[in-house]
Amino acid sequence: MNHKHLFYFWKVAKAGSIARAAEAINVTPQTLSGQIGLLESNLGTELFARQGRSIVLTEAGKMALEYADELFALSAELEVMIKHHPKGRPAEFRVGVSDAVPKSLACTLLQPAIHGEQSTRIVCREWQLDRLLAQLAVHELDMVISDAPVPPGFSVRAYNHRLLDSGISFLAAKRLIAETSAEFPACLNELPLLLPGEDSTVRTNLLPWLERERIRARVVGVFDDTALMAAFGKAGVGAFPVPTIAEDEFLTSGELAVIGRTTDVQVSYFAISVERRLTHPSVLAVTQSAQRIGLPVGE
């Protein structure tokens, strides 16, 4: 099979028309039509069918598109791998960290990528998941660490590699805890509560649990940034939830204490990459570090 013919088919399928694809890759529509005709002749089947003035993929065309997506994704991976492993200087590992991921957990997961056999320089970007996935799609990032998988229907072709799971701990300033004598979780009825922002998986999974436990929470603050939420918690403004796996990050100052923990609310963390089967050495180091933490790992 001629890969140039397949590339032209792939571009037309993605663009939705021969004219748009021809303009995007700077060739004539006649050239594109001719090359796709040769590919169809070689395969012995039609890949496009006419539907009024438009063209649509046939069933064979849909199958061919899936394989073409995989082939050209692998080609892009190869280019990235070669470019980022130059001889004589450290390789660059570019990773995006969703702003909902605790900093201590991100640090724990990423350190093996720096201290591996190869000399590696890490470049971290922290942002919202959708922005990071857009950068991943154009290979500006090698991996994204997130508390959620790729959203359903998202246009980015990426793969979720589950790293680990954690229950939830509730923390509060010690002086605030002294104001209630109720046991956990009933004490949450008496304490003001700080919650993560709407995009946080912790919040999404926590709200049904509060309802099941008949907690009528008095929410006094909502925060997109976990560190800012913790700062308000230290100031005694309210109790707040964090992943149990990262609770030590918030307890080191001695101002906060654990009110209670639950495994009925779970948060999962993912490494998201354009690789279906992981081969990038730094991404592999991250996924393997999750195993050393001693929690479930899988895809």
PDB file of C-alpha atoms in Angstrom:
ATOM      1  CA  MET A   1       0.000   0.000   0.000  1.00  0.00           C
ATOM      2  CA  ASN A   2       1.250   3.476  -0.896  1.00  0.00           C
ATOM      3  CA  HIS A   3       1.327   5.543   2.325  1.00  0.00           C
ATOM      4  CA  LYS A   4       0.998   8.786   0.364  1.00  0.00           C
ATOM      5  CA  HIS A   5      -2.350   7.583  -0.991  1.00  0.00           C
ATOM      6  CA  LEU A   6      -3.424   6.662   2.553  1.00  0.00           C
ATOM      7  CA  PHE A   7      -2.316  10.084   3.825  1.00  0.00           C
ATOM      8  CA  TYR A   8      -4.439  11.836   1.221  1.00  0.00           C
ATOM      9  CA  PHE A   9      -7.438   9.657   2.120  1.00  0.00           C
ATOM     10  CA  TRP A  10      -6.872  10.452   5.814  1.00  0.00           C
ATOM     11  CA  LYS A  11      -6.782  14.200   5.186  1.00  0.00           C
ATOM     12  CA  VAL A  12      -9.980  14.128   3.120  1.00  0.00           C
ATOM     13  CA  ALA A  13     -11.767  12.006   5.731  1.00  0.00           C
ATOM     14  CA  LYS A  14     -10.730  14.433   8.488  1.00  0.00           C
ATOM     15  CA  ALA A  15     -11.601  17.554   6.482  1.00  0.00           C
ATOM     16  CA  GLY A  16     -14.943  16.204   5.280  1.00  0.00           C
ATOM     17  CA  SER A  17     -14.420  17.278   1.677  1.00  0.00           C
ATOM     18  CA  ILE A  18     -11.837  17.043  -1.075  1.00  0.00           C
ATOM     19  CA  ALA A  19     -11.796  20.825  -1.570  1.00  0.00           C
ATOM     20  CA  ARG A  20     -11.034  21.603   2.105  1.00  0.00           C
ATOM     21  CA  ALA A  21      -8.367  18.893   2.300  1.00  0.00           C
ATOM     22  CA  ALA A  22      -6.741  20.093  -0.940  1.00  0.00           C
ATOM     23  CA  GLU A  23      -6.514  23.633   0.408  1.00  0.00           C
ATOM     24  CA  ALA A  24      -5.100  22.437   3.752  1.00  0.00           C
ATOM     25  CA  ILE A  25      -2.251  20.417   2.233  1.00  0.00           C
ATOM     26  CA  ASN A  26      -1.715  22.627  -0.827  1.00  0.00           C
ATOM     27  CA  VAL A  27      -2.479  20.170  -3.610  1.00  0.00           C
ATOM     28  CA  THR A  28      -5.134  20.314  -6.324  1.00  0.00           C
ATOM     29  CA  PRO A  29      -8.520  18.606  -5.823  1.00  0.00           C
ATOM     30  CA  GLN A  30      -7.841  16.633  -9.012  1.00  0.00           C
ATOM     31  CA  THR A  31      -4.633  15.229  -7.536  1.00  0.00           C
ATOM     32  CA  LEU A  32      -6.428  14.205  -4.353  1.00  0.00           C
ATOM     33  CA  SER A  33      -9.265  12.520  -6.252  1.00  0.00           C
ATOM     34  CA  GLY A  34      -6.804  10.646  -8.419  1.00  0.00           C
ATOM     35  CA  GLN A  35      -4.684   9.433  -5.495  1.00  0.00           C
ATOM     36  CA  ILE A  36      -7.717   8.269  -3.520  1.00  0.00           C
ATOM     37  CA  GLY A  37      -8.966   6.485  -6.646  1.00  0.00           C
ATOM     38  CA  LEU A  38      -5.669   4.594  -6.824  1.00  0.00           C
ATOM     39  CA  LEU A  39      -5.987   3.631  -3.136  1.00  0.00           C
ATOM     40  CA  GLU A  40      -9.547   2.363  -3.668  1.00  0.00           C
ATOM     41  CA  SER A  41      -8.396   0.399  -6.705  1.00  0.00           C
ATOM     42  CA  ASN A  42      -5.560  -1.132  -4.707  1.00  0.00           C
ATOM     43  CA  LEU A  43      -7.918  -2.105  -1.862  1.00  0.00           C
ATOM     44  CA  GLY A  44     -10.657  -3.289  -4.181  1.00  0.00           C
ATOM     45  CA  THR A  45     -13.403  -1.263  -2.499  1.00  0.00           C
ATOM     46  CA  GLU A  46     -14.802   2.253  -2.337  1.00  0.00           C
ATOM     47  CA  LEU A  47     -13.865   4.334   0.685  1.00  0.00           C
ATOM     48  CA  PHE A  48     -16.181   7.273  -0.012  1.00  0.00           C
ATOM     49  CA  ALA A  49     -19.738   7.466  -1.312  1.00  0.00           C
ATOM     50  CA  ARG A  50     -21.625  10.428  -2.722  1.00  0.00           C
ATOM     51  CA  GLN A  51     -24.444  11.867  -0.608  1.00  0.00           C
ATOM     52  CA  GLY A  52     -25.903  14.766  -2.538  1.00  0.00           C
ATOM     53  CA  ARG A  53     -23.055  17.233  -3.032  1.00  0.00           C
ATOM     54  CA  SER A  54     -21.108  15.797  -0.111  1.00  0.00           C
ATOM     55  CA  ILE A  55     -19.024  12.684   0.344  1.00  0.00           C
ATOM     56  CA  VAL A  56     -19.344  10.282   3.276  1.00  0.00           C
ATOM     57  CA  LEU A  57     -17.252   7.356   4.409  1.00  0.00           C
ATOM     58  CA  THR A  58     -18.397   3.874   3.479  1.00  0.00           C
ATOM     59  CA  GLU A  59     -18.127   1.091   6.072  1.00  0.00           C
ATOM     60  CA  ALA A  60     -14.774   0.155   4.526  1.00  0.00           C
ATOM     61  CA  GLY A  61     -13.790   3.823   4.685  1.00  0.00           C
ATOM     62  CA  LYS A  62     -14.619   4.012   8.403  1.00  0.00           C
ATOM     63  CA  MET A  63     -12.439   0.978   9.033  1.00  0.00           C
ATOM     64  CA  ALA A  64      -9.613   2.430   6.955  1.00  0.00           C
ATOM     65  CA  LEU A  65      -9.850   5.706   8.903  1.00  0.00           C
ATOM     66  CA  GLU A  66      -9.376   3.912  12.229  1.00  0.00           C
ATOM     67  CA  TYR A  67      -6.188   2.275  10.968  1.00  0.00           C
ATOM     68  CA  ALA A  68      -4.976   5.522   9.392  1.00  0.00           C
ATOM     69  CA  ASP A  69      -5.530   7.354  12.696  1.00  0.00           C
ATOM     70  CA  GLU A  70      -3.405   4.754  14.457  1.00  0.00           C
ATOM     71  CA  LEU A  71      -0.688   4.775  11.806  1.00  0.00           C
ATOM     72  CA  PHE A  72      -0.242   8.543  11.709  1.00  0.00           C
ATOM     73  CA  ALA A  73      -0.453   8.814  15.493  1.00  0.00           C
ATOM     74  CA  LEU A  74       2.426   6.336  15.724  1.00  0.00           C
ATOM     75  CA  SER A  75       4.316   8.346  13.121  1.00  0.00           C
ATOM     76  CA  ALA A  76       3.885  11.496  15.224  1.00  0.00           C
ATOM     77  CA  GLU A  77       5.028   9.609  18.333  1.00  0.00           C
ATOM     78  CA  LEU A  78       8.170   8.476  16.538  1.00  0.00           C
ATOM     79  CA  GLU A  79       8.969  12.039  15.496  1.00  0.00           C
ATOM     80  CA  VAL A  80       8.489  13.303  19.052  1.00  0.00           C
ATOM     81  CA  MET A  81      10.611  10.505  20.536  1.00  0.00           C
ATOM     82  CA  ILE A  82      13.514  11.162  18.163  1.00  0.00           C
ATOM     83  CA  LYS A  83      13.408  14.939  18.570  1.00  0.00           C
ATOM     84  CA  HIS A  84      13.292  14.777  22.346  1.00  0.00           C
ATOM     85  CA  HIS A  85      16.178  12.369  22.761  1.00  0.00           C
ATOM     86  CA  PRO A  86      19.079  14.282  21.240  1.00  0.00           C
ATOM     87  CA  LYS A  87      22.581  13.053  21.921  1.00  0.00           C
ATOM     88  CA  GLY A  88      24.837  14.919  24.290  1.00  0.00           C
ATOM     89  CA  ARG A  89      22.179  16.770  26.292  1.00  0.00           C
ATOM     90  CA  PRO A  90      19.265  15.877  28.590  1.00  0.00           C
ATOM     91  CA  ALA A  91      16.023  14.699  27.016  1.00  0.00           C
ATOM     92  CA  GLU A  92      13.042  16.971  27.673  1.00  0.00           C
ATOM     93  CA  PHE A  93       9.921  15.514  29.264  1.00  0.00           C
ATOM     94  CA  ARG A  94       6.965  17.858  28.924  1.00  0.00           C
ATOM     95  CA  VAL A  95       4.088  17.026  31.231  1.00  0.00           C
ATOM     96  CA  GLY A  96       0.831  18.775  32.013  1.00  0.00           C
ATOM     97  CA  VAL A  97      -0.624  18.505  35.514  1.00  0.00           C
ATOM     98  CA  SER A  98      -4.309  19.219  35.994  1.00  0.00           C
ATOM     99  CA  ASP A  99      -4.802  21.890  38.641  1.00  0.00           C
ATOM    100  CA  ALA A 100      -6.969  19.456  40.643  1.00  0.00           C
ATOM    101  CA  VAL A 101      -4.035  17.072  41.248  1.00  0.00           C
ATOM    102  CA  PRO A 102      -2.318  17.551  44.666  1.00  0.00           C
ATOM    103  CA  LYS A 103       1.200  18.910  44.215  1.00  0.00           C
ATOM    104  CA  SER A 104       2.818  16.320  46.496  1.00  0.00           C
ATOM    105  CA  LEU A 105       1.251  13.473  44.536  1.00  0.00           C
ATOM    106  CA  ALA A 106       2.362  14.956  41.204  1.00  0.00           C
ATOM    107  CA  CYS A 107       5.885  15.346  42.583  1.00  0.00           C
ATOM    108  CA  THR A 108       5.964  11.743  43.842  1.00  0.00           C
ATOM    109  CA  LEU A 109       4.801  10.387  40.503  1.00  0.00           C
ATOM    110  CA  LEU A 110       7.131  12.526  38.386  1.00  0.00           C
ATOM    111  CA  GLN A 111      10.395  12.166  40.305  1.00  0.00           C
ATOM    112  CA  PRO A 112      11.284   8.750  38.777  1.00  0.00           C
ATOM    113  CA  ALA A 113      11.152  10.384  35.326  1.00  0.00           C
ATOM    114  CA  ILE A 114      13.964  12.725  36.404  1.00  0.00           C
ATOM    115  CA  HIS A 115      16.072  10.200  38.290  1.00  0.00           C
ATOM    116  CA  GLY A 116      15.925   7.417  35.701  1.00  0.00           C
ATOM    117  CA  GLU A 117      18.786   5.959  33.693  1.00  0.00           C
ATOM    118  CA  GLN A 118      18.598   8.742  31.106  1.00  0.00           C
ATOM    119  CA  SER A 119      19.356  12.382  31.855  1.00  0.00           C
ATOM    120  CA  THR A 120      15.980  14.126  31.682  1.00  0.00           C
ATOM    121  CA  ARG A 121      14.851  17.712  32.110  1.00  0.00           C
ATOM    122  CA  ILE A 122      11.223  18.011  33.126  1.00  0.00           C
ATOM    123  CA  VAL A 123       8.963  20.845  31.979  1.00  0.00           C
ATOM    124  CA  CYS A 124       5.676  21.059  33.935  1.00  0.00           C
ATOM    125  CA  ARG A 125       2.568  22.945  32.899  1.00  0.00           C
ATOM    126  CA  GLU A 126      -0.397  23.326  35.259  1.00  0.00           C
ATOM    127  CA  TRP A 127      -3.765  24.171  33.756  1.00  0.00           C
ATOM    128  CA  GLN A 128      -7.321  23.012  33.271  1.00  0.00           C
ATOM    129  CA  LEU A 129      -7.677  19.556  31.744  1.00  0.00           C
ATOM    130  CA  ASP A 130      -9.222  20.652  28.441  1.00  0.00           C
ATOM    131  CA  ARG A 131      -6.382  23.122  27.793  1.00  0.00           C
ATOM    132  CA  LEU A 132      -3.761  20.496  28.598  1.00  0.00           C
ATOM    133  CA  LEU A 133      -5.404  17.931  26.313  1.00  0.00           C
ATOM    134  CA  ALA A 134      -5.345  20.435  23.461  1.00  0.00           C
ATOM    135  CA  GLN A 135      -1.577  20.793  23.950  1.00  0.00           C
ATOM    136  CA  LEU A 136      -1.208  17.014  24.145  1.00  0.00           C
ATOM    137  CA  ALA A 137      -3.039  16.631  20.826  1.00  0.00           C
ATOM    138  CA  VAL A 138      -0.489  18.758  18.974  1.00  0.00           C
ATOM    139  CA  HIS A 139       2.437  17.075  20.785  1.00  0.00           C
ATOM    140  CA  GLU A 140       3.374  20.109  22.850  1.00  0.00           C
ATOM    141  CA  LEU A 141       3.066  17.785  25.862  1.00  0.00           C
ATOM    142  CA  ASP A 142       4.193  14.176  26.245  1.00  0.00           C
ATOM    143  CA  MET A 143       1.717  13.316  29.001  1.00  0.00           C
ATOM    144  CA  VAL A 144      -1.032  14.780  31.180  1.00  0.00           C
ATOM    145  CA  ILE A 145      -1.700  13.772  34.799  1.00  0.00           C
ATOM    146  CA  SER A 146      -5.334  14.269  35.775  1.00  0.00           C
ATOM    147  CA  ASP A 147      -7.961  13.251  38.325  1.00  0.00           C
ATOM    148  CA  ALA A 148     -10.307  12.423  35.446  1.00  0.00           C
ATOM    149  CA  PRO A 149     -10.027  10.500  32.161  1.00  0.00           C
ATOM    150  CA  VAL A 150     -10.443  12.110  28.749  1.00  0.00           C
ATOM    151  CA  PRO A 151     -14.039  13.418  28.665  1.00  0.00           C
ATOM    152  CA  PRO A 152     -16.455  11.416  26.448  1.00  0.00           C
ATOM    153  CA  GLY A 153     -16.792  12.930  22.994  1.00  0.00           C
ATOM    154  CA  PHE A 154     -13.634  15.026  23.344  1.00  0.00           C
ATOM    155  CA  SER A 155     -12.008  15.498  19.939  1.00  0.00           C
ATOM    156  CA  VAL A 156      -8.483  14.640  21.134  1.00  0.00           C
ATOM    157  CA  ARG A 157      -7.362  11.098  20.332  1.00  0.00           C
ATOM    158  CA  ALA A 158      -5.679  10.086  23.579  1.00  0.00           C
ATOM    159  CA  TYR A 159      -5.538   7.108  25.917  1.00  0.00           C
ATOM    160  CA  ASN A 160      -6.173   6.873  29.663  1.00  0.00           C
ATOM    161  CA  HIS A 161      -3.691   4.913  31.769  1.00  0.00           C
ATOM    162  CA  ARG A 162      -5.059   4.541  35.281  1.00  0.00           C
ATOM    163  CA  LEU A 163      -2.420   5.186  37.920  1.00  0.00           C
ATOM    164  CA  LEU A 164      -4.022   4.872  41.344  1.00  0.00           C
ATOM    165  CA  ASP A 165      -7.126   5.349  43.484  1.00  0.00           C
ATOM    166  CA  SER A 166      -7.604   7.097  46.811  1.00  0.00           C
ATOM    167  CA  GLY A 167     -10.268   7.636  49.432  1.00  0.00           C
ATOM    168  CA  ILE A 168     -11.093  11.059  50.874  1.00  0.00           C
ATOM    169  CA  SER A 169      -9.949  12.721  54.121  1.00  0.00           C
ATOM    170  CA  PHE A 170     -11.598  15.719  55.743  1.00  0.00           C
ATOM    171  CA  LEU A 171      -9.243  18.234  57.355  1.00  0.00           C
ATOM    172  CA  ALA A 172      -9.800  21.348  59.432  1.00  0.00           C
ATOM    173  CA  ALA A 173      -7.923  23.758  61.661  1.00  0.00           C
ATOM    174  CA  LYS A 174      -7.509  22.292  65.137  1.00  0.00           C
ATOM    175  CA  ARG A 175      -9.283  25.250  66.757  1.00  0.00           C
ATOM    176  CA  LEU A 176     -12.275  24.705  64.460  1.00  0.00           C
ATOM    177  CA  ILE A 177     -12.461  20.997  65.309  1.00  0.00           C
ATOM    178  CA  ALA A 178     -12.643  21.933  68.999  1.00  0.00           C
ATOM    179  CA  GLU A 179     -16.000  23.595  68.314  1.00  0.00           C
ATOM    180  CA  THR A 180     -17.764  20.253  67.722  1.00  0.00           C
ATOM    181  CA  SER A 181     -18.041  17.083  69.778  1.00  0.00           C
ATOM    182  CA  ALA A 182     -19.966  15.083  67.186  1.00  0.00           C
ATOM    183  CA  GLU A 183     -18.390  12.021  65.595  1.00  0.00           C
ATOM    184  CA  PHE A 184     -17.415  11.863  61.918  1.00  0.00           C
ATOM    185  CA  PRO A 185     -19.239  12.260  59.572  1.00  0.00           C
ATOM    186  CA  ALA A 186     -22.057  13.817  61.641  1.00  0.00           C
ATOM    187  CA  CYS A 187     -19.654  16.615  62.672  1.00  0.00           C
ATOM    188  CA  LEU A 188     -19.831  17.935  59.103  1.00  0.00           C
ATOM    189  CA  ASN A 189     -23.360  19.090  59.907  1.00  0.00           C
ATOM    190  CA  GLU A 190     -21.904  21.447  62.508  1.00  0.00           C
ATOM    191  CA  LEU A 191     -18.780  22.709  60.718  1.00  0.00           C
ATOM    192  CA  PRO A 192     -18.611  25.146  57.793  1.00  0.00           C
ATOM    193  CA  LEU A 193     -17.395  23.384  54.667  1.00  0.00           C
ATOM    194  CA  LEU A 194     -15.031  24.353  51.854  1.00  0.00           C
ATOM    195  CA  LEU A 195     -15.422  22.503  48.539  1.00  0.00           C
ATOM    196  CA  PRO A 196     -13.332  22.096  45.373  1.00  0.00           C
ATOM    197  CA  GLY A 197     -14.578  23.741  42.174  1.00  0.00           C
ATOM    198  CA  GLU A 198     -17.181  22.254  39.868  1.00  0.00           C
ATOM    199  CA  ASP A 199     -14.583  20.675  37.572  1.00  0.00           C
ATOM    200  CA  SER A 200     -13.071  18.627  40.419  1.00  0.00           C
ATOM    201  CA  THR A 201     -13.716  14.893  40.518  1.00  0.00           C
ATOM    202  CA  VAL A 202     -13.497  15.031  44.311  1.00  0.00           C
ATOM    203  CA  ARG A 203     -16.496  17.382  44.384  1.00  0.00           C
ATOM    204  CA  THR A 204     -18.443  15.336  41.812  1.00  0.00           C
ATOM    205  CA  ASN A 205     -18.032  12.142  43.840  1.00  0.00           C
ATOM    206  CA  LEU A 206     -18.429  13.815  47.234  1.00  0.00           C
ATOM    207  CA  LEU A 207     -21.839  15.455  46.824  1.00  0.00           C
ATOM    208  CA  PRO A 208     -23.841  12.175  46.471  1.00  0.00           C
ATOM    209  CA  TRP A 209     -22.019  10.801  49.541  1.00  0.00           C
ATOM    210  CA  LEU A 210     -22.977  13.844  51.624  1.00  0.00           C
ATOM    211  CA  GLU A 211     -26.592  13.282  50.606  1.00  0.00           C
ATOM    212  CA  ARG A 212     -26.463   9.568  51.485  1.00  0.00           C
ATOM    213  CA  GLU A 213     -24.973  10.408  54.882  1.00  0.00           C
ATOM    214  CA  ARG A 214     -27.693  13.045  55.408  1.00  0.00           C
ATOM    215  CA  ILE A 215     -25.125  15.794  55.761  1.00  0.00           C
ATOM    216  CA  ARG A 216     -26.687  19.216  55.263  1.00  0.00           C
ATOM    217  CA  ALA A 217     -23.418  20.955  54.589  1.00  0.00           C
ATOM    218  CA  ARG A 218     -23.051  24.690  55.120  1.00  0.00           C
ATOM    219  CA  VAL A 219     -20.747  25.501  52.203  1.00  0.00           C
ATOM    220  CA  VAL A 220     -18.907  28.768  52.823  1.00  0.00           C
ATOM    221  CA  GLY A 221     -16.361  28.592  50.001  1.00  0.00           C
ATOM    222  CA  VAL A 222     -15.672  26.973  46.626  1.00  0.00           C
ATOM    223  CA  PHE A 223     -12.133  26.862  45.187  1.00  0.00           C
ATOM    224  CA  ASP A 224     -10.653  25.752  41.881  1.00  0.00           C
ATOM    225  CA  ASP A 225      -7.183  25.676  43.457  1.00  0.00           C
ATOM    226  CA  THR A 226      -6.630  23.078  46.201  1.00  0.00           C
ATOM    227  CA  ALA A 227      -3.747  25.009  47.757  1.00  0.00           C
ATOM    228  CA  LEU A 228      -5.936  28.107  48.147  1.00  0.00           C
ATOM    229  CA  MET A 229      -8.717  26.013  49.684  1.00  0.00           C
ATOM    230  CA  ALA A 230      -6.193  24.616  52.174  1.00  0.00           C
ATOM    231  CA  ALA A 231      -5.012  28.137  53.036  1.00  0.00           C
ATOM    232  CA  PHE A 232      -8.572  29.099  53.956  1.00  0.00           C
ATOM    233  CA  GLY A 233      -8.834  25.846  55.895  1.00  0.00           C
ATOM    234  CA  LYS A 234      -5.715  26.720  57.913  1.00  0.00           C
ATOM    235  CA  ALA A 235      -7.257  30.101  58.669  1.00  0.00           C
ATOM    236  CA  GLY A 236     -10.177  28.298  60.328  1.00  0.00           C
ATOM    237  CA  VAL A 237     -12.768  29.242  57.711  1.00  0.00           C
ATOM    238  CA  GLY A 238     -14.000  25.665  57.233  1.00  0.00           C
ATOM    239  CA  ALA A 239     -13.303  21.958  56.940  1.00  0.00           C
ATOM    240  CA  PHE A 240     -12.323  20.657  53.506  1.00  0.00           C
ATOM    241  CA  PRO A 241     -11.816  17.349  51.640  1.00  0.00           C
ATOM    242  CA  VAL A 242      -8.539  16.114  50.144  1.00  0.00           C
ATOM    243  CA  PRO A 243      -7.443  12.754  48.686  1.00  0.00           C
ATOM    244  CA  THR A 244      -6.226  10.554  51.559  1.00  0.00           C
ATOM    245  CA  ILE A 245      -3.107   9.673  49.591  1.00  0.00           C
ATOM    246  CA  ALA A 246      -2.057  13.337  49.711  1.00  0.00           C
ATOM    247  CA  GLU A 247      -3.228  14.334  53.201  1.00  0.00           C
ATOM    248  CA  ASP A 248       0.335  14.510  54.571  1.00  0.00           C
ATOM    249  CA  GLU A 249       0.992  17.453  52.240  1.00  0.00           C
ATOM    250  CA  PHE A 250      -1.538  19.485  54.220  1.00  0.00           C
ATOM    251  CA  LEU A 251      -0.644  18.281  57.722  1.00  0.00           C
ATOM    252  CA  THR A 252       3.053  19.164  57.805  1.00  0.00           C
ATOM    253  CA  SER A 253       2.489  22.689  59.175  1.00  0.00           C
ATOM    254  CA  GLY A 254       0.757  21.310  62.284  1.00  0.00           C
ATOM    255  CA  GLU A 255      -2.183  23.726  61.972  1.00  0.00           C
ATOM    256  CA  LEU A 256      -4.578  21.157  60.493  1.00  0.00           C
ATOM    257  CA  ALA A 257      -5.839  17.796  61.715  1.00  0.00           C
ATOM    258  CA  VAL A 258      -7.849  14.954  60.193  1.00  0.00           C
ATOM    259  CA  ILE A 259     -11.539  14.948  61.132  1.00  0.00           C
ATOM    260  CA  GLY A 260     -12.242  11.638  59.426  1.00  0.00           C
ATOM    261  CA  ARG A 261     -11.662   9.478  56.370  1.00  0.00           C
ATOM    262  CA  THR A 262     -13.903   7.539  54.015  1.00  0.00           C
ATOM    263  CA  THR A 263     -13.253   5.039  51.240  1.00  0.00           C
ATOM    264  CA  ASP A 264     -16.870   5.334  50.076  1.00  0.00           C
ATOM    265  CA  VAL A 265     -15.775   8.359  48.066  1.00  0.00           C
ATOM    266  CA  GLN A 266     -13.015   7.521  45.605  1.00  0.00           C
ATOM    267  CA  VAL A 267     -10.880   9.661  43.321  1.00  0.00           C
ATOM    268  CA  SER A 268      -8.776   8.119  40.558  1.00  0.00           C
ATOM    269  CA  TYR A 269      -5.705   9.549  38.855  1.00  0.00           C
ATOM    270  CA  PHE A 270      -4.707   8.980  35.236  1.00  0.00           C
ATOM    271  CA  ALA A 271      -1.722   9.406  32.994  1.00  0.00           C
ATOM    272  CA  ILE A 272      -3.103  10.508  29.615  1.00  0.00           C
ATOM    273  CA  SER A 273      -0.950  10.090  26.520  1.00  0.00           C
ATOM    274  CA  VAL A 274      -1.248   9.725  22.766  1.00  0.00           C
ATOM    275  CA  GLU A 275       0.221   6.241  23.119  1.00  0.00           C
ATOM    276  CA  ARG A 276      -2.128   3.278  23.387  1.00  0.00           C
ATOM    277  CA  ARG A 277       0.793   1.088  24.443  1.00  0.00           C
ATOM    278  CA  LEU A 278       3.263   3.080  26.508  1.00  0.00           C
ATOM    279  CA  THR A 279       6.801   3.284  25.120  1.00  0.00           C
ATOM    280  CA  HIS A 280       7.991   6.763  26.115  1.00  0.00           C
ATOM    281  CA  PRO A 281      10.600   6.072  28.851  1.00  0.00           C
ATOM    282  CA  SER A 282       9.523   8.993  31.062  1.00  0.00           C
ATOM    283  CA  VAL A 283       5.826   8.108  30.805  1.00  0.00           C
ATOM    284  CA  LEU A 284       6.702   4.519  31.695  1.00  0.00           C
ATOM    285  CA  ALA A 285       8.669   5.740  34.713  1.00  0.00           C
ATOM    286  CA  VAL A 286       5.615   7.652  35.941  1.00  0.00           C
ATOM    287  CA  THR A 287       3.215   4.722  35.565  1.00  0.00           C
ATOM    288  CA  GLN A 288       5.659   2.384  37.271  1.00  0.00           C
ATOM    289  CA  SER A 289       6.134   4.828  40.162  1.00  0.00           C
ATOM    290  CA  ALA A 290       2.418   4.464  40.919  1.00  0.00           C
ATOM    291  CA  GLN A 291       3.016   0.757  41.511  1.00  0.00           C
ATOM    292  CA  ARG A 292       5.693   1.588  44.057  1.00  0.00           C
ATOM    293  CA  ILE A 293       3.181   3.683  45.979  1.00  0.00           C
ATOM    294  CA  GLY A 294       1.368   0.383  46.470  1.00  0.00           C
ATOM    295  CA  LEU A 295      -1.978   1.196  44.923  1.00  0.00           C
ATOM    296  CA  PRO A 296      -3.836  -0.314  41.938  1.00  0.00           C
ATOM    297  CA  VAL A 297      -2.451   0.334  38.482  1.00  0.00           C
ATOM    298  CA  GLY A 298      -4.024  -0.506  35.159  1.00  0.00           C
ATOM    299  CA  GLU A 299      -5.359   0.874  31.911  1.00  0.00           C
TER     300      GLU A 299
END
